[in-house]
Amino acid sequence: MTIGPNRATSTAAIHAGYEPDNLYGPINTPIYASTTFAQDGLAKLRGGYEYTRVGNPTVTALEKTVAALEGSDYAVAFASGMAAVDTVLRALLRPGDHVVVSNDAYGGTYRLIQQVFTQWGIENTVVDMTDVDAVAAAIQDNTKVVWVESPTNPLLDIADIEALSKVKGGAKLVVDNTFASPYLQQPFTLGADIVVHSTTKYIGGHSDVVGGVVCGNDPELHEQLRFFFGWVGAIPSPFDTYLTARGLKTLPVRMERHCDNAEAVAAFLQEQDVVVKVCYPGLPDHPGHEVAKRQMRRFGGMVSVLFETEAQAKKFCLSTNLFCLAESLGGVESLVEHPASMTHVSVAGSALEVPAELVRISVGIEDEEDLIADLRQALSRL
């Protein structure tokens, strides 16, 4: 069966990128646990593979599946989401260039841009991506990248990707689509040039494998990414990509359950007196609700909550039972964390500093009533 750019369907998640071979016909992609491959002659590669640092059939299968889901010409897999971020920035930027980055970008992304790339003469401007006019004003002659997350991490702001694509000028619009996943949002249809994922999150979906991927349509960029893939060597192992591909098969059904539960959790938390604000794009009073309705299939599995005090936020994180206190997100299990002291501690004191009263919740696929019961007992301790 041949699956083309069939965006974000259950069929593509299961079938795109791999067909059972003629030898044994395995339904699942084999794990090609080989560092090197036999050649049929000098520089005559069998199937195009020579050395796993340059390419591996298991890795290729995952890349084709993700590309089909995003509707892109190609995808390149990496060992982690940060390796994907670093590689795409290396490919796009040169000394003297400029980056426009969101004021609510993932802390690790901003840390890389601010603390590493500035040493190589790369400038950056932090801007509110929900304000299209502000983004347009931040564009300079040397701007090569506009880096966007939507929804953002951790405040769940919504950027109008289509509107941003019209004001980016000659820069590349890079969209980190990790929070939405390819099932909920396809940035290429909205004008994005490049899409990045931490496959550690919703694509893998089971909190058991780290990875990243870059998707695009520009052949020149593809060639650069492939060079970096082999030269730098931040490659995923065949077993890691097998686990990621296995998780990806259930992405659509998992995302539906994540969204169902997140909507229930957000509605419940919004009714609690101790909660100051619930950040969830599915709520009608969310500033980006209408944009999210237009560019997303549903509103995602992430919910953030602001309490009155930092002490309440920390106490809440320490009081849940079913919601595990842990970093990361997008797995089948529900997680809770305090960004200011955990995932976003590296941006303390910067323009991206997050409120100390904020709690980020990754809503899993457990039974809704059990999740609500755990939240209720945790809130009762505040």
Coordinates of C-alpha atoms in Angstrom, one line a residue:
M1 CA 0.0 0.0 0.0
T2 CA 1.3 3.4 -0.9
I3 CA 0.3 6.3 1.3
G4 CA 1.1 9.8 0.0
P5 CA 0.9 13.1 1.9
N6 CA -2.2 11.9 3.7
R7 CA -2.0 14.3 6.6
A8 CA -2.7 13.2 10.1
T9 CA -5.0 10.3 9.5
S10 CA -5.0 7.0 11.4
T11 CA -4.3 5.2 8.1
A12 CA -1.2 7.2 7.4
A13 CA 0.0 6.8 11.0
I14 CA -0.2 3.0 10.7
H15 CA 0.8 2.4 7.0
A16 CA 2.8 5.3 5.7
G17 CA 6.6 4.9 5.4
Y18 CA 6.8 1.1 5.4
E19 CA 5.6 -1.9 3.4
P20 CA 6.3 -5.5 4.4
D21 CA 9.3 -6.8 2.5
N22 CA 9.1 -9.8 0.0
L23 CA 11.4 -12.0 2.1
Y24 CA 9.5 -12.6 5.3
G25 CA 6.8 -9.9 5.2
P26 CA 7.1 -8.5 8.7
I27 CA 4.1 -6.3 9.6
N28 CA 6.3 -4.1 11.7
T29 CA 9.4 -2.3 10.5
P30 CA 12.4 -4.5 11.4
I31 CA 15.1 -3.2 13.8
Y32 CA 18.1 -3.1 11.6
A33 CA 20.7 -3.3 14.4
S34 CA 23.7 -3.1 12.2
T35 CA 26.3 -0.4 12.1
T36 CA 27.4 -1.2 8.6
F37 CA 25.9 -2.8 5.5
A38 CA 27.4 -5.2 2.9
Q39 CA 28.0 -3.6 -0.5
D40 CA 27.6 -5.2 -3.9
G41 CA 30.8 -3.7 -5.2
L42 CA 33.1 -0.7 -4.7
A43 CA 30.7 2.2 -3.9
K44 CA 27.7 0.0 -5.0
L45 CA 25.3 0.3 -2.1
R46 CA 22.7 -2.3 -1.6
G47 CA 19.4 -0.4 -1.0
G48 CA 21.3 2.9 -0.5
Y49 CA 22.7 2.1 2.9
E50 CA 26.4 1.9 4.0
Y51 CA 26.8 3.0 7.6
T52 CA 24.1 3.7 10.2
R53 CA 25.5 7.1 11.1
V54 CA 24.6 8.1 7.6
G55 CA 21.4 6.2 7.2
N56 CA 19.5 3.1 8.4
P57 CA 16.3 1.5 7.1
T58 CA 14.5 1.6 10.4
V59 CA 15.2 5.3 10.7
T60 CA 14.1 6.0 7.2
A61 CA 10.8 4.3 7.8
L62 CA 10.0 6.6 10.7
E63 CA 11.1 9.7 8.7
K64 CA 8.7 8.7 5.9
T65 CA 5.8 8.3 8.3
V66 CA 6.3 11.6 10.0
A67 CA 6.6 13.3 6.6
A68 CA 3.4 11.8 5.4
L69 CA 1.6 13.0 8.5
E70 CA 3.0 16.5 8.2
G71 CA 2.4 16.7 4.5
S72 CA 6.1 17.5 3.8
D73 CA 8.5 16.2 1.2
Y74 CA 10.9 14.9 3.8
A75 CA 11.7 14.4 7.4
V76 CA 15.0 13.9 9.1
A77 CA 15.2 12.2 12.5
F78 CA 17.6 13.1 15.3
A79 CA 18.6 11.7 18.6
S80 CA 16.6 14.3 20.6
G81 CA 14.3 17.3 20.1
M82 CA 17.2 19.6 21.1
A83 CA 19.5 17.9 18.5
A84 CA 16.8 18.7 15.9
V85 CA 16.5 22.3 17.0
D86 CA 20.3 22.7 17.0
T87 CA 20.7 21.2 13.6
V88 CA 18.1 23.2 11.9
L89 CA 19.5 26.4 13.4
R90 CA 23.0 25.4 12.3
A91 CA 21.7 24.8 8.7
L92 CA 19.9 28.2 8.5
L93 CA 22.1 30.6 10.4
R94 CA 25.5 32.2 9.8
P95 CA 27.4 34.8 11.8
G96 CA 25.7 38.2 11.6
D97 CA 22.2 36.7 11.2
H98 CA 19.2 37.4 13.4
V99 CA 16.5 35.3 14.9
V100 CA 13.1 36.3 16.1
V101 CA 12.0 34.0 18.9
S102 CA 8.8 33.7 21.0
N103 CA 8.7 35.2 24.5
D104 CA 7.1 31.9 25.6
A105 CA 9.4 29.5 23.7
Y106 CA 10.7 26.3 25.3
G107 CA 13.4 27.2 27.8
G108 CA 15.9 24.8 26.2
T109 CA 15.4 26.4 22.8
Y110 CA 16.0 29.9 24.1
R111 CA 19.0 28.8 26.1
L112 CA 20.6 27.3 23.0
I113 CA 19.9 30.5 21.0
Q114 CA 20.9 32.9 23.7
Q115 CA 23.9 31.2 25.3
V116 CA 25.4 29.3 22.4
F117 CA 24.5 30.9 19.1
T118 CA 25.2 34.4 20.4
Q119 CA 28.8 33.4 20.8
W120 CA 28.9 32.9 17.0
G121 CA 27.5 36.3 16.2
I122 CA 23.9 35.4 16.0
E123 CA 21.5 38.1 17.3
N124 CA 18.0 37.5 18.6
T125 CA 14.9 39.4 19.5
V126 CA 12.3 38.1 21.9
V127 CA 8.7 39.0 20.9
D128 CA 5.1 38.1 21.7
M129 CA 4.2 35.8 18.8
T130 CA 0.5 36.5 19.4
D131 CA 1.1 40.1 18.3
V132 CA 1.6 39.9 14.5
D133 CA 2.4 43.6 14.3
A134 CA 5.1 43.2 16.9
V135 CA 6.6 40.3 15.0
A136 CA 6.6 42.3 11.7
A137 CA 8.3 45.2 13.5
A138 CA 11.0 42.8 14.8
I139 CA 11.9 41.6 11.4
Q140 CA 15.3 43.0 10.2
D141 CA 17.2 42.8 7.0
N142 CA 19.4 40.1 8.5
T143 CA 16.5 38.1 10.0
K144 CA 16.8 34.5 8.8
V145 CA 14.6 32.6 11.2
V146 CA 11.3 33.3 12.9
W147 CA 10.9 30.6 15.6
V148 CA 7.3 29.9 16.6
E149 CA 5.6 27.5 19.1
S150 CA 1.9 27.1 19.0
P151 CA 0.6 26.2 21.6
T152 CA 3.5 27.6 23.5
N153 CA 5.4 26.0 26.4
P154 CA 4.3 26.5 29.2
L155 CA 1.7 29.3 28.9
L156 CA -0.2 27.7 26.0
D157 CA -0.4 30.9 23.9
I158 CA -1.6 30.5 20.4
A159 CA 0.2 32.1 17.4
D160 CA -1.6 32.7 14.2
I161 CA 0.8 30.8 11.9
E162 CA -0.8 31.9 8.7
A163 CA -0.7 35.5 9.6
L164 CA 3.0 35.2 10.7
S165 CA 3.9 33.6 7.4
K166 CA 2.8 36.8 5.6
V167 CA 5.0 39.1 7.6
K168 CA 8.2 37.0 7.9
G169 CA 9.8 38.6 4.9
G170 CA 12.7 36.5 3.6
A171 CA 13.1 34.6 6.9
K172 CA 12.2 31.0 7.3
L173 CA 9.2 30.4 9.5
V174 CA 10.1 27.5 11.8
V175 CA 7.2 26.0 13.8
D176 CA 7.8 23.8 16.8
N177 CA 4.7 21.6 16.5
T178 CA 5.5 19.4 19.5
F179 CA 2.5 20.4 21.7
A180 CA -0.1 20.0 18.9
S181 CA 1.4 17.0 17.1
P182 CA 0.8 16.3 13.4
Y183 CA -2.7 15.0 14.3
L184 CA -3.9 18.3 15.7
Q185 CA -2.1 20.8 13.5
Q186 CA -0.3 20.9 10.1
P187 CA 1.7 24.1 9.9
F188 CA 2.8 23.6 6.3
T189 CA -0.8 24.2 5.2
L190 CA -0.6 27.5 7.1
G191 CA 2.5 28.8 5.5
A192 CA 5.3 27.3 7.7
D193 CA 8.7 26.6 6.0
I194 CA 10.0 24.1 8.5
V195 CA 8.4 22.0 11.2
V196 CA 10.2 20.6 14.2
H197 CA 9.1 18.0 16.8
S198 CA 10.4 16.5 19.9
T199 CA 9.3 13.0 19.2
T200 CA 9.9 12.3 22.8
K201 CA 6.5 13.8 23.5
Y202 CA 3.2 13.0 21.7
I203 CA 4.7 11.2 18.7
G204 CA 6.4 8.6 20.8
G205 CA 3.8 8.9 23.4
H206 CA 4.9 6.4 26.0
S207 CA 7.7 8.2 27.9
D208 CA 10.2 5.6 26.9
V209 CA 12.3 7.0 24.1
V210 CA 14.0 10.4 23.3
G211 CA 14.1 11.8 19.8
G212 CA 13.4 14.7 17.4
V213 CA 12.6 15.3 13.8
V214 CA 12.8 18.2 11.3
C215 CA 10.3 18.3 8.4
G216 CA 10.6 20.4 5.3
N217 CA 10.0 20.9 1.5
D218 CA 13.2 22.7 0.5
P219 CA 15.7 20.3 -1.3
E220 CA 18.7 22.5 -0.4
L221 CA 17.8 22.4 3.3
H222 CA 17.2 18.7 3.1
E223 CA 20.7 18.2 1.7
Q224 CA 22.2 20.4 4.5
L225 CA 20.2 18.5 7.2
R226 CA 21.5 15.2 5.8
F227 CA 25.1 16.4 5.9
F228 CA 24.7 17.5 9.5
F229 CA 22.9 14.2 10.3
G230 CA 26.0 12.2 9.3
W231 CA 28.8 14.8 10.0
V232 CA 27.6 15.8 13.5
G233 CA 26.2 12.3 14.3
A234 CA 23.3 13.3 16.5
I235 CA 21.4 10.3 15.1
P236 CA 18.7 8.1 16.7
S237 CA 19.4 4.5 17.2
P238 CA 17.4 1.9 15.2
F239 CA 15.8 0.6 18.4
D240 CA 14.8 4.2 19.4
T241 CA 13.2 4.9 16.1
Y242 CA 11.4 1.5 16.2
L243 CA 9.9 2.5 19.6
T244 CA 8.9 5.9 18.2
A245 CA 7.3 4.4 15.1
R246 CA 5.4 2.0 17.3
G247 CA 4.1 4.8 19.4
L248 CA 3.2 6.8 16.3
K249 CA 0.8 4.2 15.1
T250 CA -1.6 5.1 17.9
L251 CA -1.1 8.9 17.8
P252 CA -4.6 9.8 16.5
V253 CA -6.5 7.7 19.0
R254 CA -4.2 8.8 21.9
M255 CA -4.6 12.5 20.9
E256 CA -8.4 12.2 21.0
R257 CA -8.3 10.8 24.5
H258 CA -5.7 13.4 25.6
C259 CA -8.0 16.2 24.3
D260 CA -11.1 14.7 25.9
N261 CA -9.4 14.5 29.3
A262 CA -7.7 17.9 29.0
E263 CA -11.0 19.6 28.2
A264 CA -12.6 18.0 31.3
V265 CA -9.6 19.0 33.5
A266 CA -9.6 22.6 32.3
A267 CA -13.3 22.9 32.9
F268 CA -13.0 21.5 36.4
L269 CA -10.0 23.7 37.3
Q270 CA -11.7 26.8 36.0
E271 CA -14.5 26.3 38.6
Q272 CA -12.1 26.2 41.6
D273 CA -11.8 29.3 43.8
V274 CA -8.2 28.7 44.6
V275 CA -7.3 28.8 40.9
V276 CA -6.6 32.3 39.5
K277 CA -6.4 31.3 35.9
V278 CA -6.5 28.3 33.6
C279 CA -4.5 28.4 30.4
Y280 CA -6.1 26.1 27.8
P281 CA -6.9 27.1 24.2
G282 CA -10.1 25.1 24.3
L283 CA -11.7 27.5 26.8
P284 CA -13.8 30.2 25.1
D285 CA -12.2 32.9 27.2
H286 CA -8.6 32.0 26.0
P287 CA -7.2 34.9 24.0
G288 CA -6.2 32.5 21.2
H289 CA -9.3 30.4 21.2
E290 CA -10.7 31.5 17.8
V291 CA -7.3 31.1 16.1
A292 CA -6.8 27.7 17.7
K293 CA -10.3 26.7 16.4
R294 CA -9.2 27.7 12.9
Q295 CA -5.8 26.1 12.7
M296 CA -6.1 23.0 15.0
R297 CA -8.3 19.9 14.9
R298 CA -8.7 20.0 18.7
F299 CA -7.1 21.9 21.5
G300 CA -4.5 19.5 22.8
G301 CA -3.6 17.6 26.0
M302 CA -1.7 20.4 27.9
V303 CA -3.2 22.6 30.6
S304 CA -1.4 25.2 32.7
V305 CA -2.8 26.7 35.9
L306 CA -1.9 29.9 37.8
F307 CA -2.4 29.9 41.6
E308 CA -2.4 32.9 43.9
T309 CA 1.1 32.1 45.3
E310 CA 4.2 30.2 44.5
A311 CA 3.7 28.2 47.7
Q312 CA 0.3 27.0 46.5
A313 CA 1.7 26.0 43.1
K314 CA 4.5 24.0 44.7
K315 CA 2.1 22.4 47.3
F316 CA -0.3 21.4 44.5
C317 CA 2.6 19.7 42.6
L318 CA 3.5 17.8 45.7
S319 CA -0.1 16.8 46.6
T320 CA -1.2 14.8 43.5
N321 CA -1.1 11.0 43.5
L322 CA -2.2 9.9 40.0
F323 CA -0.5 12.9 38.4
C324 CA 3.2 12.1 38.7
L325 CA 5.6 14.9 39.5
A326 CA 8.0 14.8 36.6
E327 CA 9.3 16.7 33.7
S328 CA 8.5 16.1 30.0
L329 CA 5.0 15.6 28.6
G330 CA 2.9 13.9 26.0
G331 CA 3.0 10.4 27.4
V332 CA 0.0 8.2 28.2
E333 CA 0.4 8.9 31.9
S334 CA -0.6 12.3 33.5
L335 CA 2.3 14.5 34.7
V336 CA 2.5 17.7 36.8
E337 CA 5.4 20.0 37.2
H338 CA 6.4 23.5 38.4
P339 CA 8.1 25.1 35.4
A340 CA 9.9 27.9 37.3
S341 CA 11.9 25.4 39.3
M342 CA 12.0 22.5 36.8
T343 CA 11.8 22.7 33.0
H344 CA 12.2 26.5 32.7
V345 CA 14.7 27.2 35.4
S346 CA 17.3 28.1 32.7
V347 CA 15.3 31.2 31.7
A348 CA 15.0 32.7 35.1
G349 CA 15.8 36.4 35.0
S350 CA 15.4 36.5 31.2
A351 CA 12.6 37.8 29.0
L352 CA 11.2 34.3 29.0
E353 CA 10.9 33.9 32.8
V354 CA 7.7 32.1 33.7
P355 CA 5.5 32.9 36.7
A356 CA 6.5 31.2 39.9
E357 CA 2.7 30.6 40.5
L358 CA 2.4 28.5 37.4
V359 CA 1.8 24.7 37.2
R360 CA 2.0 22.8 33.9
I361 CA -0.1 19.7 33.5
S362 CA 0.3 17.0 30.9
V363 CA -3.1 15.3 30.9
G364 CA -2.8 11.6 30.1
I365 CA -5.3 9.0 28.8
E366 CA -6.4 7.6 32.2
D367 CA -10.1 7.6 33.1
E368 CA -11.5 11.1 33.4
E369 CA -13.2 10.6 36.8
D370 CA -9.9 9.4 38.3
L371 CA -8.0 12.4 37.1
I372 CA -10.6 14.8 38.4
A373 CA -10.7 13.0 41.8
D374 CA -6.9 13.3 42.1
L375 CA -7.0 17.0 41.3
R376 CA -9.9 17.6 43.8
Q377 CA -8.0 16.0 46.7
A378 CA -4.8 17.9 45.8
L379 CA -6.6 21.2 45.7
S380 CA -8.2 20.4 49.1
R381 CA -4.8 20.4 50.7
L382 CA -4.0 24.0 49.7

